[in-house]
PDB file of C-alpha atoms in Angstrom:
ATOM      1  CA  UNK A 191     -23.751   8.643 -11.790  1.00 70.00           C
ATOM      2  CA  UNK A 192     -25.619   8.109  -8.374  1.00 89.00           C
ATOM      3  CA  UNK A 193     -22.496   6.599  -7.066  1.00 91.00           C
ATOM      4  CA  UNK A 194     -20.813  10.052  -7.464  1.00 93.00           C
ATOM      5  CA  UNK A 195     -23.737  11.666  -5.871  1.00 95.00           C
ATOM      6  CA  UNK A 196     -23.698   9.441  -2.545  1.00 96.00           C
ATOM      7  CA  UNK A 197     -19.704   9.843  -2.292  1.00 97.00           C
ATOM      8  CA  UNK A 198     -20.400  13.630  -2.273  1.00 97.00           C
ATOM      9  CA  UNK A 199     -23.035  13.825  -0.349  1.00 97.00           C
ATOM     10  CA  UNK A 200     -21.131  11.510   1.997  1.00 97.00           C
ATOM     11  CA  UNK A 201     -18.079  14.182   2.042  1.00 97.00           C
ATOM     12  CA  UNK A 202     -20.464  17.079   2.557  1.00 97.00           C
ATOM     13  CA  UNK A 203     -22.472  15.130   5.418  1.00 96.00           C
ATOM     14  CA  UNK A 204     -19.259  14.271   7.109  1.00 95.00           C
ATOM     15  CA  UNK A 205     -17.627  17.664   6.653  1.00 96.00           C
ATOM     16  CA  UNK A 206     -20.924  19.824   7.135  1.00 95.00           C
ATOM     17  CA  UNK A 207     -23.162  17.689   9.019  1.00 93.00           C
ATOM     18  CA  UNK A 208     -26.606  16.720   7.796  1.00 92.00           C
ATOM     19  CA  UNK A 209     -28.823  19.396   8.889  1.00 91.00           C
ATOM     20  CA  UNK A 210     -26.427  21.837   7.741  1.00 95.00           C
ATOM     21  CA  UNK A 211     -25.353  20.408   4.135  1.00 96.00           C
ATOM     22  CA  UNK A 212     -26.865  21.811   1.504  1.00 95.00           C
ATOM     23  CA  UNK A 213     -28.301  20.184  -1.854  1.00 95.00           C
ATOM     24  CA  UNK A 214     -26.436  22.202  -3.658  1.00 95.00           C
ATOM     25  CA  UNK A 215     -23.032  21.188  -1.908  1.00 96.00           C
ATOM     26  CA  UNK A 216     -23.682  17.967  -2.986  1.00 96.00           C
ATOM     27  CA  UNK A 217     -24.275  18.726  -6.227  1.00 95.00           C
ATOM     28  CA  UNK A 218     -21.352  21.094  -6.640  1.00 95.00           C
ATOM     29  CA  UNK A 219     -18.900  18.471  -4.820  1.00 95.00           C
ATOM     30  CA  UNK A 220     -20.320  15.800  -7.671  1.00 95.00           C
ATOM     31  CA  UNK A 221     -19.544  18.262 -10.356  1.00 94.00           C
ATOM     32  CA  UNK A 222     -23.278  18.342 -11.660  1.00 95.00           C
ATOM     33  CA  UNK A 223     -25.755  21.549 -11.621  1.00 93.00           C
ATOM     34  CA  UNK A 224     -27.883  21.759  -8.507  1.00 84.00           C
ATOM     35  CA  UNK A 225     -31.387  20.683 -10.276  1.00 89.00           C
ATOM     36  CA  UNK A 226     -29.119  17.289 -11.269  1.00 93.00           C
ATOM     37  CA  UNK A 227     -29.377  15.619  -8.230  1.00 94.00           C
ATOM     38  CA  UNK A 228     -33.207  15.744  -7.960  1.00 94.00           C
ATOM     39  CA  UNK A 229     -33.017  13.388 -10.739  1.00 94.00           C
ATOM     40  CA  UNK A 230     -32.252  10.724  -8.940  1.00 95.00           C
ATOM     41  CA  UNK A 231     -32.723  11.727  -5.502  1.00 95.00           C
ATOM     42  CA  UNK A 232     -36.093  13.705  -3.400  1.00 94.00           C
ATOM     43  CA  UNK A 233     -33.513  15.248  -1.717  1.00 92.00           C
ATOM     44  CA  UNK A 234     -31.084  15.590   1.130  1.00 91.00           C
ATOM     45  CA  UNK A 235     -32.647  12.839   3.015  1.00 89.00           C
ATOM     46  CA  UNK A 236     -33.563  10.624   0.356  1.00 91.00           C
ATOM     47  CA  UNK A 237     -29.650  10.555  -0.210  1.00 93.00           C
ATOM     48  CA  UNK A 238     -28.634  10.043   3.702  1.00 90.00           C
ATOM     49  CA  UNK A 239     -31.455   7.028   3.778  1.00 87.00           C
ATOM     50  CA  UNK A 240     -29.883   5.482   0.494  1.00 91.00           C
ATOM     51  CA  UNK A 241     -26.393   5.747   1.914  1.00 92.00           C
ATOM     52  CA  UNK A 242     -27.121   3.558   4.415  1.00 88.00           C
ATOM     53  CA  UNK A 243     -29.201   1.380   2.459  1.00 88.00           C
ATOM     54  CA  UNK A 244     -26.320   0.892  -0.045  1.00 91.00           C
ATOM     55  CA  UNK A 245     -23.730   1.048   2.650  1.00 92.00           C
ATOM     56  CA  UNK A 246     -25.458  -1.661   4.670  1.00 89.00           C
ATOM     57  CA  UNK A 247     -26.152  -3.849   1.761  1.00 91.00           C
ATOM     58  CA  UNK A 248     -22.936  -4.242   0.326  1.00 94.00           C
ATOM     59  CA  UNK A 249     -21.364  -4.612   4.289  1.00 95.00           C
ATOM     60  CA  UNK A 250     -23.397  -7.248   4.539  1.00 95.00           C
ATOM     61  CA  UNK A 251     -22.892  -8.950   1.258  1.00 97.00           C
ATOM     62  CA  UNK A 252     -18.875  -8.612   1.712  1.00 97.00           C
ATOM     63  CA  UNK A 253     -19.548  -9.543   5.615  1.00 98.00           C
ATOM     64  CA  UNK A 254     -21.360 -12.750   4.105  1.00 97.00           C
ATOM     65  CA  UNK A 255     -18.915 -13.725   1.690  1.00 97.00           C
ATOM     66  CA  UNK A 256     -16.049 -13.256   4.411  1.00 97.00           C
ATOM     67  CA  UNK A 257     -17.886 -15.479   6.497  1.00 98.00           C
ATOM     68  CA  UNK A 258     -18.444 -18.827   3.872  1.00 97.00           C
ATOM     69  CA  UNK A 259     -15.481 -20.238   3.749  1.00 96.00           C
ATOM     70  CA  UNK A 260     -14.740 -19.979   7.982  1.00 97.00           C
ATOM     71  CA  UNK A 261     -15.819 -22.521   9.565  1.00 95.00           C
ATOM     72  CA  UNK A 262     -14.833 -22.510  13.567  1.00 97.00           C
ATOM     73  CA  UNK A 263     -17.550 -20.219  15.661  1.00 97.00           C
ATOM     74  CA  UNK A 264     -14.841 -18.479  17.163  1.00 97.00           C
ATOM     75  CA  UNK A 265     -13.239 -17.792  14.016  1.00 98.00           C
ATOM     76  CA  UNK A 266     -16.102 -16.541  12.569  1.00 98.00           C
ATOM     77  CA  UNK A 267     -16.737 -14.478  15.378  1.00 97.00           C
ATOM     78  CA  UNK A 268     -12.542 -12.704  14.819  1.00 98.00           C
ATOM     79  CA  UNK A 269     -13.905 -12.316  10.967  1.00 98.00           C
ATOM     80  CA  UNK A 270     -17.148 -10.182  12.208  1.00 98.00           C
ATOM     81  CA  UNK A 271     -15.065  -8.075  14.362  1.00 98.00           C
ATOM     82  CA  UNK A 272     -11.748  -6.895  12.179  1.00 98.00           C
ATOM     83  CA  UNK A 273     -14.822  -6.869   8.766  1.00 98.00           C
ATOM     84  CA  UNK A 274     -16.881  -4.182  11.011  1.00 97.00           C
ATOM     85  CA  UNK A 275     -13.644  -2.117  11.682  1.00 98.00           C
ATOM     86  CA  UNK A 276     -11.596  -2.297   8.205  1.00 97.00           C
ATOM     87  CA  UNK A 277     -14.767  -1.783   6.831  1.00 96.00           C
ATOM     88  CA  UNK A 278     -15.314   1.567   8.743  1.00 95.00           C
ATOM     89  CA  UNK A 279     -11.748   2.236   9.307  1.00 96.00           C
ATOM     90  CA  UNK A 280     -10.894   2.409   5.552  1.00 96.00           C
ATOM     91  CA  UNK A 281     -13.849   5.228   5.338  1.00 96.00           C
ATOM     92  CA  UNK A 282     -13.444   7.889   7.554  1.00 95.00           C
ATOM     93  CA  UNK A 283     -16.319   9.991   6.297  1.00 96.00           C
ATOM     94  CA  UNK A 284     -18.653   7.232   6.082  1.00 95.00           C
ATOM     95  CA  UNK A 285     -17.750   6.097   9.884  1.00 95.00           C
ATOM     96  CA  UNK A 286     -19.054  10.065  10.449  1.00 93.00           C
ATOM     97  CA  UNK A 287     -22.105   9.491   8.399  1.00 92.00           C
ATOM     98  CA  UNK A 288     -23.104   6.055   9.414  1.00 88.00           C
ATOM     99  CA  UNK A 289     -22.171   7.045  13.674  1.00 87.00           C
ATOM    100  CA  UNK A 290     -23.046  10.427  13.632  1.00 84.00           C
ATOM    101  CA  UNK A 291     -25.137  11.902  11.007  1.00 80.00           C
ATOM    102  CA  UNK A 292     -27.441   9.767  10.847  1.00 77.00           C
ATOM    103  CA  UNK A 293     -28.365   9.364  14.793  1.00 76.00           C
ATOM    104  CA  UNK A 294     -29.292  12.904  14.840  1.00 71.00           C
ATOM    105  CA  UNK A 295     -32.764  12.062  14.257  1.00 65.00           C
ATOM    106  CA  UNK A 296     -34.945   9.436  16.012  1.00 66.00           C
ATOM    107  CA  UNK A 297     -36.457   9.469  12.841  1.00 69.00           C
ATOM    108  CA  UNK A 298     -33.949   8.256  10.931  1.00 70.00           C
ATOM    109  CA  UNK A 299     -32.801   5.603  13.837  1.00 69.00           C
ATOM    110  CA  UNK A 300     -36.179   4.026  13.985  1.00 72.00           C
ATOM    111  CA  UNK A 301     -36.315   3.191   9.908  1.00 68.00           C
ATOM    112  CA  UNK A 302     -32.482   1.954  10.283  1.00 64.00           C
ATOM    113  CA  UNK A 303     -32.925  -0.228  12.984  1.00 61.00           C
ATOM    114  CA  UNK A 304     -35.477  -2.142  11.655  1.00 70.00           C
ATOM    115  CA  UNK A 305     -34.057  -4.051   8.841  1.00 78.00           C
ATOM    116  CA  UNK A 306     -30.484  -3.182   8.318  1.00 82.00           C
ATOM    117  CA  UNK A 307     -29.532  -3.403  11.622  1.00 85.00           C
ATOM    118  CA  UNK A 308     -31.520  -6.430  12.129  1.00 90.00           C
ATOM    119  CA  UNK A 309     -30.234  -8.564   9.612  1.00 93.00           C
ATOM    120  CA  UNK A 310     -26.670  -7.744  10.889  1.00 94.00           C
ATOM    121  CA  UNK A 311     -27.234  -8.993  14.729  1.00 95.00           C
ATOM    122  CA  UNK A 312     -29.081 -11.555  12.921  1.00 96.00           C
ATOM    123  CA  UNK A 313     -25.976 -13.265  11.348  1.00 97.00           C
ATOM    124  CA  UNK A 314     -24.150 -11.781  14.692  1.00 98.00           C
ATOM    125  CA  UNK A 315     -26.803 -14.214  16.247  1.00 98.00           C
ATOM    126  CA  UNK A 316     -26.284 -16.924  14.346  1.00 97.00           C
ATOM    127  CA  UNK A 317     -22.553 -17.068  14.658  1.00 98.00           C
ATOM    128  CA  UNK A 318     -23.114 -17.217  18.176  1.00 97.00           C
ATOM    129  CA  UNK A 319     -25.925 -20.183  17.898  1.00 97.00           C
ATOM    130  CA  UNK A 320     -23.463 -21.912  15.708  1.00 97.00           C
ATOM    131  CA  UNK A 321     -20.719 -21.869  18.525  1.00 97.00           C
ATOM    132  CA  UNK A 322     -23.492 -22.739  21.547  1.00 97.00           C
ATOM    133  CA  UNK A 323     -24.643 -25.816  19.183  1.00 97.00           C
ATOM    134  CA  UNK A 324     -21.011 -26.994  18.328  1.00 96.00           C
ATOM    135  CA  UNK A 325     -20.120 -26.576  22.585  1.00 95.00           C
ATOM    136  CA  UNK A 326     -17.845 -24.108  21.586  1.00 95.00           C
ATOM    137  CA  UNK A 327     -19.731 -21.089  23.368  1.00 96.00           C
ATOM    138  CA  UNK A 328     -21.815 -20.905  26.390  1.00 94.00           C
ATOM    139  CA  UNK A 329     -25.177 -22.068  26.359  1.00 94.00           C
ATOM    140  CA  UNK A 330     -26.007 -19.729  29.151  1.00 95.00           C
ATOM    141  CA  UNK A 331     -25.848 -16.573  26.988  1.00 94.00           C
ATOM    142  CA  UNK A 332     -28.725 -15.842  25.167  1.00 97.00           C
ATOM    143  CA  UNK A 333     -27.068 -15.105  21.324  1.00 97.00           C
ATOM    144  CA  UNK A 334     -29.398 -12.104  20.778  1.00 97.00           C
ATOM    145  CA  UNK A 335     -27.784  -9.931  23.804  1.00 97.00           C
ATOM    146  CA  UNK A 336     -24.535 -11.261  22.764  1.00 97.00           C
ATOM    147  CA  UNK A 337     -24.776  -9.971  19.441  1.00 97.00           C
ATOM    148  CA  UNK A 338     -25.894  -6.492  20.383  1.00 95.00           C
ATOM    149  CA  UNK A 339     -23.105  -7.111  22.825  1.00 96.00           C
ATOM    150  CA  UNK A 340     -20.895  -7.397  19.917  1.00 97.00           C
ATOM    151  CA  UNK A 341     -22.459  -4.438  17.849  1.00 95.00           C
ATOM    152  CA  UNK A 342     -22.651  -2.012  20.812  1.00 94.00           C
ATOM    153  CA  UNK A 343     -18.491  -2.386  21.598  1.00 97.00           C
ATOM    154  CA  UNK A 344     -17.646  -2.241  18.235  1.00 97.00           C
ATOM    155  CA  UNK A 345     -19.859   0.513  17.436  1.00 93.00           C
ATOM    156  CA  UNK A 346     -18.388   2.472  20.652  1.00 95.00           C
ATOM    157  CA  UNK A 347     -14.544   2.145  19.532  1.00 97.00           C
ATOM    158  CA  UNK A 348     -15.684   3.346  16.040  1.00 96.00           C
ATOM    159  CA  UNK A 349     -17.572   6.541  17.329  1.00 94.00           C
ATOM    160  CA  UNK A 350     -14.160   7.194  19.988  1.00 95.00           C
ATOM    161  CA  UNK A 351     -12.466   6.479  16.712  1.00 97.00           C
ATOM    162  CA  UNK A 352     -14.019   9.398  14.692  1.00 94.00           C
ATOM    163  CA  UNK A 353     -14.018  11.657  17.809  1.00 92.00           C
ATOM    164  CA  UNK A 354     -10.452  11.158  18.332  1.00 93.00           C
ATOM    165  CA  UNK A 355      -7.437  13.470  17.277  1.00 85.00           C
ATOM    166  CA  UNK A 356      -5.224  10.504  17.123  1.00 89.00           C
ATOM    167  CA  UNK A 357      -4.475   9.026  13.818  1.00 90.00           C
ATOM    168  CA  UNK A 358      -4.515   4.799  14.385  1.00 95.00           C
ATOM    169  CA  UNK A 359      -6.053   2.071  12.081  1.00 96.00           C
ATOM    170  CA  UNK A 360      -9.001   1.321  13.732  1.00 96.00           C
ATOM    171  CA  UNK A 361      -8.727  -2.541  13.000  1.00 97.00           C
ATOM    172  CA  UNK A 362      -6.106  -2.863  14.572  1.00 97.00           C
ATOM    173  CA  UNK A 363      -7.873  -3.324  17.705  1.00 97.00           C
ATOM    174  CA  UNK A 364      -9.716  -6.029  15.821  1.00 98.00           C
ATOM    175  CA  UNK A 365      -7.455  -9.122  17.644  1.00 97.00           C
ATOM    176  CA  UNK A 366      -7.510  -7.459  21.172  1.00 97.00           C
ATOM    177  CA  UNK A 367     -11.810  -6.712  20.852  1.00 97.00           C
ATOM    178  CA  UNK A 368     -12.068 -10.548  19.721  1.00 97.00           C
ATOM    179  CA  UNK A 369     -10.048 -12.021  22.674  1.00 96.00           C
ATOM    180  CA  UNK A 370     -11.587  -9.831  25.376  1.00 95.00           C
ATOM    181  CA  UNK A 371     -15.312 -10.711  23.536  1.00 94.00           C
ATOM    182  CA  UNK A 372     -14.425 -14.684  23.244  1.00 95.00           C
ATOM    183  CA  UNK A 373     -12.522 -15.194  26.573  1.00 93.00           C
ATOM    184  CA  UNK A 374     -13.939 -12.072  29.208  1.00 85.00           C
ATOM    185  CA  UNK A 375     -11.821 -11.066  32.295  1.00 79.00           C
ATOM    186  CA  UNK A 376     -11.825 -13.864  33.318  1.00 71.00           C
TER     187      UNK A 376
END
């Protein structure tokens, strides 16, 4: 039943915005009287903070399992890159949630980016370790700034994504991102 109510409220957020979307939206898109929802949820907020708890969660559980059986750093690195864009390209109202909606609030960015966020440059991070301890990657490069290296371009193409009119699979730019990432200009 919850499941239902985040998909909702993730249409509703996405379509409405979260300051404007209404409770009983939510409830109405999950096909469940308004008074339902407080069941489970405090409220409008309760359900944009357990989106991205759930989102985040299971990204980073597929991300993880993705990752186990690849063993080159540079490989690992390609598997990071097309997971974070099939991941949000296959959900166009969650990309608007997860970029948008829930930025709109300092609030809301200063609870996210302590854990969630964290444990994602973290195995970002570690990738990049793994490659500077196997020669395979710079040893110049501090891994931390490379992974919010990482994070911040492939967070910027999928915010242009959502904002754009065109329609394009967003991991397709998955090889290109990983080449320009692993090799630079130059």
């Amino acid at each position: 039943m919850t499941d239902a109510f985040l998909r909702a409220a993730i249409e509703v957020f996405a379509q409405n915005g979260y300051f404007n979307a209404k409770v009983s939206e939510i409830a109405k898109s999950a096909g469940v009287a308004d008074g339902t929802i407080y069941l489970y949820f405090d409220g409008k907020e309760d359900l944009l903070i357990t989106i991205f708890r759930e989102h985040t969660r299971n990204y980073l559980q597929s991300l993880e399992r993705d990752l186990s059986t690849i063993s080159r750093p540079e490989d690992r690195i390609r598997v990071a890159i097309r997971h974070h864009l099939e991941t949000l390209g296959h959900d166009r109202a969650l990309a608007v949630v997860s970029q948008v909606e829930l930025r709109h609030s300092l609030k809301f960015m200063s609870l996210f980016s302590q854990q969630e966020v964290a444990d994602y440059l973290g195995i970002l991070r570690k990738i990049v370790e793994h490659g500077q301890n196997e020669g395979v990657f710079r040893r110049t490069l501090h891994p931390a700034l490379v992974a919010k290296a990482v994070f911040g371009v492939l967070d910027e193409l999928v915010t242009s994504w959502i904002l754009s009119d065109k329609e394009y699979a967003l991991a397709d730019q998955a090889e290109q991102v990983a080449d320009l990432l692993l090799t630079g200009l130059l």
